PDB file of C-alpha atoms in Angstrom:
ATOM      1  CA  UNK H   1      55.889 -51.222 -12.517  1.00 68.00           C
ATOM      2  CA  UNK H   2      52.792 -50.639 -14.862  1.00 76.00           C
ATOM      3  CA  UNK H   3      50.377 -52.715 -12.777  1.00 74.00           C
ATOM      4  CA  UNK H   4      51.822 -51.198  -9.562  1.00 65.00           C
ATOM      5  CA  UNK H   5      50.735 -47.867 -11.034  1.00 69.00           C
ATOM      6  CA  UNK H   6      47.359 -48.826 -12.285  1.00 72.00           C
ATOM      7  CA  UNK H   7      46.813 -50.697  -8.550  1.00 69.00           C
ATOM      8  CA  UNK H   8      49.821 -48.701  -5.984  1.00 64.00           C
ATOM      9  CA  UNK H   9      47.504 -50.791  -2.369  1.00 64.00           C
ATOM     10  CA  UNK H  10      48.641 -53.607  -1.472  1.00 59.00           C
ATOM     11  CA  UNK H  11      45.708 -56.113  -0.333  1.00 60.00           C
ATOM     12  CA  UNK H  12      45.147 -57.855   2.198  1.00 57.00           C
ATOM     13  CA  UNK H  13      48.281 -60.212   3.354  1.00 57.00           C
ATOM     14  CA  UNK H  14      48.196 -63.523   1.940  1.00 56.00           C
ATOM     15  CA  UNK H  15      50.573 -66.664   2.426  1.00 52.00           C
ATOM     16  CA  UNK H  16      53.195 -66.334   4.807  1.00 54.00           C
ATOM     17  CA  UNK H  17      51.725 -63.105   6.305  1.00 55.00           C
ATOM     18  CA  UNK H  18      49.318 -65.087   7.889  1.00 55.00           C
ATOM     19  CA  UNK H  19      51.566 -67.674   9.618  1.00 59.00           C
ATOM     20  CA  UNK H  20      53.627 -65.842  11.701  1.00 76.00           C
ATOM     21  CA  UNK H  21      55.912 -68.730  12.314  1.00 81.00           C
ATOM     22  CA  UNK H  22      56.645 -69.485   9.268  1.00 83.00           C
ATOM     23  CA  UNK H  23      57.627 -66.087   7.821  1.00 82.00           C
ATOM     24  CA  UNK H  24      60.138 -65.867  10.805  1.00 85.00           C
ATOM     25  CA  UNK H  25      61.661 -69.049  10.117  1.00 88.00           C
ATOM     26  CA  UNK H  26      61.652 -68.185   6.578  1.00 89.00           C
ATOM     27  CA  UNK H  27      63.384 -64.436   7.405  1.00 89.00           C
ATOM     28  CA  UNK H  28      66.026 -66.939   9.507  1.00 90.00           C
ATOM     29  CA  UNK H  29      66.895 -69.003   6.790  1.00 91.00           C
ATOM     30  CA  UNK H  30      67.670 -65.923   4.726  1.00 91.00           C
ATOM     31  CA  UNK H  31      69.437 -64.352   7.137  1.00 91.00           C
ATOM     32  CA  UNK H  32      72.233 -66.263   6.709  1.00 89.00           C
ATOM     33  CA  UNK H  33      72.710 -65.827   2.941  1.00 90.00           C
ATOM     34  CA  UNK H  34      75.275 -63.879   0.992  1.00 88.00           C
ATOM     35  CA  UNK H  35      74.135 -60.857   0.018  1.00 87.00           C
ATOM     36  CA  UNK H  36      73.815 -61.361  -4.090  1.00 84.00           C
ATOM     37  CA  UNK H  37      74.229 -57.707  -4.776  1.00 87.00           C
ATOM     38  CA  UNK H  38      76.033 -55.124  -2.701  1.00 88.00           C
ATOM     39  CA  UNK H  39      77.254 -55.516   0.716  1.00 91.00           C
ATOM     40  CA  UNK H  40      73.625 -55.465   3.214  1.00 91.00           C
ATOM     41  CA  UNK H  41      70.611 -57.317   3.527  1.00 92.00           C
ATOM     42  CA  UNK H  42      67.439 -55.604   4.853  1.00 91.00           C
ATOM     43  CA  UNK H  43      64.678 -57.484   6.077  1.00 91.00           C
ATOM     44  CA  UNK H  44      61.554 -55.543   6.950  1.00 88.00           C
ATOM     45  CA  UNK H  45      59.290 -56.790   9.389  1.00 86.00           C
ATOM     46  CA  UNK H  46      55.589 -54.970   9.070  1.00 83.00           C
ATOM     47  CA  UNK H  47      53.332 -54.919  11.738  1.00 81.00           C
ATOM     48  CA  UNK H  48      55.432 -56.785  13.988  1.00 83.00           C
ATOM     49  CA  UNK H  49      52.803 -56.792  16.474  1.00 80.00           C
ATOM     50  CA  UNK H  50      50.861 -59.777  14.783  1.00 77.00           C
ATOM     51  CA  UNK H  51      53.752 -61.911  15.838  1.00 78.00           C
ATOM     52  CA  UNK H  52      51.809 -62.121  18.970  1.00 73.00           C
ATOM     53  CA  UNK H  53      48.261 -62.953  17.624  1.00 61.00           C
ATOM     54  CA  UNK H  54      47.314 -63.631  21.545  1.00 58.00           C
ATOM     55  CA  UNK H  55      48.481 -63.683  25.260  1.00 57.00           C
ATOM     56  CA  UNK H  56      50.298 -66.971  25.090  1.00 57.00           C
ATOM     57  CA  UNK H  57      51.654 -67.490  21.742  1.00 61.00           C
ATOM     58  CA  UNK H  58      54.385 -65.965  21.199  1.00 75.00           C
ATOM     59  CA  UNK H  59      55.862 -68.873  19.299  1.00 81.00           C
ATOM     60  CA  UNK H  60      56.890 -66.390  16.353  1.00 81.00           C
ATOM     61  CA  UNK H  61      58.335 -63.156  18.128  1.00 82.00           C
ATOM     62  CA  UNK H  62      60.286 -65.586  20.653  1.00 83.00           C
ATOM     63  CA  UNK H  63      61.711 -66.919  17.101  1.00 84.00           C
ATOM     64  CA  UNK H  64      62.931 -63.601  16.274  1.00 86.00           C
ATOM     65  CA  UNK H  65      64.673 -62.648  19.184  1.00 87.00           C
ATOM     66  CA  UNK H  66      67.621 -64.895  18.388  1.00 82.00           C
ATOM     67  CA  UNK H  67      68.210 -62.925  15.211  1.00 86.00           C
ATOM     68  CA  UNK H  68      68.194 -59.689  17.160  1.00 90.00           C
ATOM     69  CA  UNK H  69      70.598 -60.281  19.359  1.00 88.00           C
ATOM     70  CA  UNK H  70      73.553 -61.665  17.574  1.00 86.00           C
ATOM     71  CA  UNK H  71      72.354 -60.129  13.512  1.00 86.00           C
ATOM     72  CA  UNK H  72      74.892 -60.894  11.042  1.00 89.00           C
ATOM     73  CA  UNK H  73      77.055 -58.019  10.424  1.00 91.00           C
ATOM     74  CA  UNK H  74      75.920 -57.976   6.774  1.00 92.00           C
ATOM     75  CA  UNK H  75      72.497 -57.310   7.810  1.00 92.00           C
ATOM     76  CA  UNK H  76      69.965 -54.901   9.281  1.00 91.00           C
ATOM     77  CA  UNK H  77      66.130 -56.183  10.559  1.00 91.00           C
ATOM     78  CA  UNK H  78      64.199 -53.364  10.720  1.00 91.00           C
ATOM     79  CA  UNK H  79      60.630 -53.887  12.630  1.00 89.00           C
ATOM     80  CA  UNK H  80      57.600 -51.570  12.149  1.00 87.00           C
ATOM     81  CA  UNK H  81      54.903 -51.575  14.702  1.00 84.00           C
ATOM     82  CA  UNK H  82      51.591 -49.647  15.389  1.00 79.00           C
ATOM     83  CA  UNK H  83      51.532 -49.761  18.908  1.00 81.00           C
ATOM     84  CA  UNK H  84      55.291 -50.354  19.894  1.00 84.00           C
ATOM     85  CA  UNK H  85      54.260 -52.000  23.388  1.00 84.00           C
ATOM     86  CA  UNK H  86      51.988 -54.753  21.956  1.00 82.00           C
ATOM     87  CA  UNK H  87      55.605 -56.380  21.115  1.00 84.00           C
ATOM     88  CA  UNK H  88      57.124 -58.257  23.889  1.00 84.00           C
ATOM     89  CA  UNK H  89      59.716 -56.927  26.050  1.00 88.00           C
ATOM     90  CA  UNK H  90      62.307 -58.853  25.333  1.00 87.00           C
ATOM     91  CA  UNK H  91      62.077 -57.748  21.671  1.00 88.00           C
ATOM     92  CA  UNK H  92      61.617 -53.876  22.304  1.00 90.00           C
ATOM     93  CA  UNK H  93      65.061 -54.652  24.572  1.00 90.00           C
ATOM     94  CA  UNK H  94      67.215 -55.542  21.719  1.00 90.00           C
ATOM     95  CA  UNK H  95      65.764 -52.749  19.297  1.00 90.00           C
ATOM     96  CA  UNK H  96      66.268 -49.113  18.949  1.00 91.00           C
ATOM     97  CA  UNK H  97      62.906 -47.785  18.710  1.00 90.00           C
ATOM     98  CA  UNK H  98      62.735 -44.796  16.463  1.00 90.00           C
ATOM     99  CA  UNK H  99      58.528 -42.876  16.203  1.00 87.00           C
ATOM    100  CA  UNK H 100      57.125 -41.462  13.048  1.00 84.00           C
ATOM    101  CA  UNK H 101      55.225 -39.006  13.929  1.00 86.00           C
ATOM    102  CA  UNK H 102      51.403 -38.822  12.241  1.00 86.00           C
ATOM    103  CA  UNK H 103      50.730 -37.543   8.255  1.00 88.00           C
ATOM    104  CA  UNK H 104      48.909 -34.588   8.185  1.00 92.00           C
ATOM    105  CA  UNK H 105      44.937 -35.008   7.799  1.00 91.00           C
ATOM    106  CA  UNK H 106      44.927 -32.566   4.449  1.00 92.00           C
ATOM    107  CA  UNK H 107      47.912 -35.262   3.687  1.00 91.00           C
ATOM    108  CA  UNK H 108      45.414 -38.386   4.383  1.00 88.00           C
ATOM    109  CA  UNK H 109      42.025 -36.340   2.458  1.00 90.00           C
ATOM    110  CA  UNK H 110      44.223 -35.726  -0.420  1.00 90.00           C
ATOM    111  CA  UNK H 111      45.739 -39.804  -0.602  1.00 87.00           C
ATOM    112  CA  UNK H 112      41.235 -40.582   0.162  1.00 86.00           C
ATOM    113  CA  UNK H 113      40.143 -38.603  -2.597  1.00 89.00           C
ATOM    114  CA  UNK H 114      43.257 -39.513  -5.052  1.00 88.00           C
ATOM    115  CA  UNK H 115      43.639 -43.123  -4.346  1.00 84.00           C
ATOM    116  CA  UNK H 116      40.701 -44.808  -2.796  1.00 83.00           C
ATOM    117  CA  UNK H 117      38.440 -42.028  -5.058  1.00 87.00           C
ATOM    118  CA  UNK H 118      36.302 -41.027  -2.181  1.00 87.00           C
ATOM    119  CA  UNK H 119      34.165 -37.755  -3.289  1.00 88.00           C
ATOM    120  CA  UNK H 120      32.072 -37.563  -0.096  1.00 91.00           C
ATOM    121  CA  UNK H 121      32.220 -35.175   1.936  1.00 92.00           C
ATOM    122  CA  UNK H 122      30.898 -37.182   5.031  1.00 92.00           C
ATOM    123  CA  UNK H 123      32.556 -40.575   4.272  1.00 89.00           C
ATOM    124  CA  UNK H 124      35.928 -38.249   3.709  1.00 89.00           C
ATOM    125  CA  UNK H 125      35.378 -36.840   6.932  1.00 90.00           C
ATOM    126  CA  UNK H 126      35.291 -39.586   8.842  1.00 89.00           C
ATOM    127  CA  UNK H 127      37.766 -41.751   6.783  1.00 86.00           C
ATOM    128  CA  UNK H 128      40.508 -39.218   8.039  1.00 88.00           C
ATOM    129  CA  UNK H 129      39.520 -38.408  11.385  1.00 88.00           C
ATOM    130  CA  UNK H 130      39.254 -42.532  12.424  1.00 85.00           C
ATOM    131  CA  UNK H 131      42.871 -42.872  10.453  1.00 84.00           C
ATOM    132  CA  UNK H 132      44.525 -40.934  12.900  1.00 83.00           C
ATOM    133  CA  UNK H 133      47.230 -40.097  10.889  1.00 83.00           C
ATOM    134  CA  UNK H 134      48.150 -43.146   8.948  1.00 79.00           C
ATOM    135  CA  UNK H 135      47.087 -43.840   5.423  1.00 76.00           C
ATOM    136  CA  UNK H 136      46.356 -47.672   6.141  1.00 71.00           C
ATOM    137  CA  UNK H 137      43.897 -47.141   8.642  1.00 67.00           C
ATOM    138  CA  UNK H 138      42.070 -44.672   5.763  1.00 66.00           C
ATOM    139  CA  UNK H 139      42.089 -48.157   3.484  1.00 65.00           C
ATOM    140  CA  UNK H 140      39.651 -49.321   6.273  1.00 62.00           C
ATOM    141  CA  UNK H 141      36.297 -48.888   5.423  1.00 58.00           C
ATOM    142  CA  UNK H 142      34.323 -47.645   8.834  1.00 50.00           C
ATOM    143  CA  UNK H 143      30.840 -49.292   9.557  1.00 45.00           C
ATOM    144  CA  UNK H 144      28.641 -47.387  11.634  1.00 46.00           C
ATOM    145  CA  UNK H 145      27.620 -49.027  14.967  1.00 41.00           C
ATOM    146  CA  UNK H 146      23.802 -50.216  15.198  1.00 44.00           C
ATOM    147  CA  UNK H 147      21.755 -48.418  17.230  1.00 44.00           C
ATOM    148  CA  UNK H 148      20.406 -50.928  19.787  1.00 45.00           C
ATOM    149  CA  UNK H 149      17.698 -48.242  21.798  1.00 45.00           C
ATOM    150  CA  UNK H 150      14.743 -49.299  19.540  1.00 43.00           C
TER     151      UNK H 150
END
Protein backbone atom coordinates (compact mmCIF):
# COMPACT_ATOMS: atom_id res chain seq x y z
CA UNK A 1 0.00 0.00 0.00
CA UNK A 2 3.06 2.35 0.73
CA UNK A 3 4.43 2.25 -2.82
CA UNK A 4 0.87 2.59 -4.22
CA UNK A 5 0.77 5.85 -2.28
CA UNK A 6 4.14 7.18 -3.14
CA UNK A 7 3.24 6.11 -7.11
CA UNK A 8 -1.18 5.84 -7.10
CA UNK A 9 -0.76 5.69 -11.85
CA UNK A 10 -0.61 2.79 -13.12
CA UNK A 11 1.86 2.66 -16.29
CA UNK A 12 1.61 1.69 -19.25
CA UNK A 13 0.10 -2.09 -19.65
CA UNK A 14 2.63 -4.65 -19.77
CA UNK A 15 2.39 -8.58 -20.26
CA UNK A 16 -0.85 -9.92 -20.89
CA UNK A 17 -2.39 -6.46 -21.57
CA UNK A 18 -0.78 -6.49 -24.68
CA UNK A 19 -1.94 -9.89 -26.03
CA UNK A 20 -5.39 -9.71 -26.11
CA UNK A 21 -5.77 -13.38 -26.66
CA UNK A 22 -4.09 -14.47 -24.13
CA UNK A 23 -5.57 -12.44 -21.25
CA UNK A 24 -9.03 -13.79 -22.47
CA UNK A 25 -8.02 -17.24 -22.40
CA UNK A 26 -6.38 -16.60 -19.21
CA UNK A 27 -9.84 -14.73 -17.71
CA UNK A 28 -11.51 -18.31 -19.16
CA UNK A 29 -9.46 -20.50 -17.33
CA UNK A 30 -10.28 -18.60 -14.16
CA UNK A 31 -13.61 -18.43 -14.74
CA UNK A 32 -14.20 -21.67 -13.84
CA UNK A 33 -12.52 -21.68 -10.41
CA UNK A 34 -14.00 -21.78 -6.95
CA UNK A 35 -14.21 -18.71 -5.55
CA UNK A 36 -11.36 -18.97 -2.54
CA UNK A 37 -13.04 -16.37 -0.44
CA UNK A 38 -16.70 -15.44 -0.35
CA UNK A 39 -19.28 -16.46 -2.72
CA UNK A 40 -18.43 -14.13 -6.37
CA UNK A 41 -15.76 -13.70 -8.67
CA UNK A 42 -15.36 -10.37 -10.53
CA UNK A 43 -13.36 -10.11 -13.47
CA UNK A 44 -12.84 -6.64 -14.86
CA UNK A 45 -12.19 -6.17 -18.33
CA UNK A 46 -10.53 -2.45 -19.06
CA UNK A 47 -10.67 -0.97 -22.22
CA UNK A 48 -12.40 -3.71 -23.80
CA UNK A 49 -12.16 -2.04 -27.00
CA UNK A 50 -8.44 -3.20 -27.61
CA UNK A 51 -9.84 -6.65 -27.96
CA UNK A 52 -10.32 -5.57 -31.45
CA UNK A 53 -6.85 -4.03 -32.27
CA UNK A 54 -8.19 -3.92 -36.13
CA UNK A 55 -11.08 -4.63 -38.64
CA UNK A 56 -10.51 -8.34 -38.90
CA UNK A 57 -9.16 -9.64 -35.77
CA UNK A 58 -11.36 -10.15 -33.53
CA UNK A 59 -9.75 -13.37 -32.40
CA UNK A 60 -9.92 -12.10 -28.63
CA UNK A 61 -13.50 -10.44 -28.22
CA UNK A 62 -15.01 -13.53 -30.29
CA UNK A 63 -13.19 -15.50 -27.26
CA UNK A 64 -15.14 -13.67 -24.81
CA UNK A 65 -18.43 -13.97 -26.03
CA UNK A 66 -18.74 -17.57 -24.89
CA UNK A 67 -18.24 -16.44 -21.32
CA UNK A 68 -20.98 -13.87 -21.71
CA UNK A 69 -23.51 -15.80 -22.63
CA UNK A 70 -23.68 -18.74 -20.36
CA UNK A 71 -21.30 -16.85 -17.03
CA UNK A 72 -21.11 -19.06 -14.17
CA UNK A 73 -23.57 -18.16 -11.63
CA UNK A 74 -20.73 -17.47 -9.16
CA UNK A 75 -19.47 -14.81 -11.29
CA UNK A 76 -19.91 -11.33 -12.73
CA UNK A 77 -17.56 -9.93 -15.97
CA UNK A 78 -17.82 -6.52 -15.92
CA UNK A 79 -16.38 -4.69 -19.28
CA UNK A 80 -15.31 -1.00 -19.39
CA UNK A 81 -15.07 0.71 -22.68
CA UNK A 82 -14.31 4.29 -24.01
CA UNK A 83 -16.27 4.29 -26.94
CA UNK A 84 -18.96 1.50 -26.27
CA UNK A 85 -19.52 0.90 -30.18
CA UNK A 86 -15.85 0.13 -31.06
CA UNK A 87 -16.87 -3.40 -29.35
CA UNK A 88 -18.53 -5.78 -31.62
CA UNK A 89 -22.11 -6.31 -31.71
CA UNK A 90 -22.39 -9.44 -30.68
CA UNK A 91 -20.66 -8.49 -27.40
CA UNK A 92 -22.67 -5.16 -26.68
CA UNK A 93 -25.81 -7.87 -27.26
CA UNK A 94 -25.08 -9.95 -24.31
CA UNK A 95 -24.13 -6.89 -21.96
CA UNK A 96 -26.06 -4.36 -20.10
CA UNK A 97 -24.43 -1.24 -20.92
CA UNK A 98 -24.50 1.18 -18.06
CA UNK A 99 -22.61 5.29 -19.03
CA UNK A 100 -20.57 7.23 -16.58
CA UNK A 101 -21.09 10.35 -17.24
CA UNK A 102 -17.75 12.84 -17.52
CA UNK A 103 -15.63 14.21 -14.11
CA UNK A 104 -15.90 17.65 -13.77
CA UNK A 105 -12.91 19.79 -15.40
CA UNK A 106 -12.17 21.66 -11.78
CA UNK A 107 -12.29 17.68 -10.82
CA UNK A 108 -9.54 16.80 -13.67
CA UNK A 109 -7.27 20.48 -12.87
CA UNK A 110 -7.30 19.56 -9.32
CA UNK A 111 -6.14 15.42 -10.00
CA UNK A 112 -3.31 17.62 -12.94
CA UNK A 113 -1.98 19.81 -10.45
CA UNK A 114 -2.09 17.13 -7.40
CA UNK A 115 -0.95 14.07 -9.14
CA UNK A 116 0.87 14.60 -12.35
CA UNK A 117 2.25 18.15 -10.50
CA UNK A 118 1.45 20.30 -13.42
CA UNK A 119 1.83 24.18 -12.27
CA UNK A 120 1.22 25.67 -15.73
CA UNK A 121 -1.26 27.48 -16.43
CA UNK A 122 -1.21 26.77 -20.28
CA UNK A 123 -0.14 23.07 -20.18
CA UNK A 124 -3.14 22.79 -17.34
CA UNK A 125 -5.37 24.28 -19.68
CA UNK A 126 -5.06 22.21 -22.29
CA UNK A 127 -4.36 18.95 -20.31
CA UNK A 128 -8.12 19.25 -19.16
CA UNK A 129 -9.84 20.54 -22.02
CA UNK A 130 -8.22 17.49 -24.51
CA UNK A 131 -9.22 14.95 -21.41
CA UNK A 132 -12.67 15.47 -21.93
CA UNK A 133 -13.65 14.42 -18.77
CA UNK A 134 -11.59 11.43 -17.91
CA UNK A 135 -8.50 11.50 -15.79
CA UNK A 136 -6.54 8.96 -18.12
CA UNK A 137 -6.69 10.94 -21.06
CA UNK A 138 -5.07 13.97 -18.63
CA UNK A 139 -2.02 11.20 -18.07
CA UNK A 140 -1.50 11.84 -21.86
CA UNK A 141 0.93 14.25 -22.52
CA UNK A 142 -0.41 16.50 -25.72
CA UNK A 143 2.22 17.39 -28.48
CA UNK A 144 1.47 20.27 -30.45
CA UNK A 145 1.00 19.67 -34.23
CA UNK A 146 3.90 21.11 -36.57
CA UNK A 147 3.13 23.82 -38.48
CA UNK A 148 3.76 22.73 -42.09
CA UNK A 149 2.98 26.55 -43.95
CA UNK A 150 6.72 27.52 -43.84
Amino acid sequence: MAVRREQPLYGPPAGLASHPIAAVRLLLKRLVLTPAMGTRKVFIVGDAERLIPQVGTEVAANALLKALEEPPADSVIIITAAEANALLPTILSRVVLVRVARIADSAVTAFAQQTLGIRDKAELAQRVTAAEGALASSLQRQHPVPDNRG
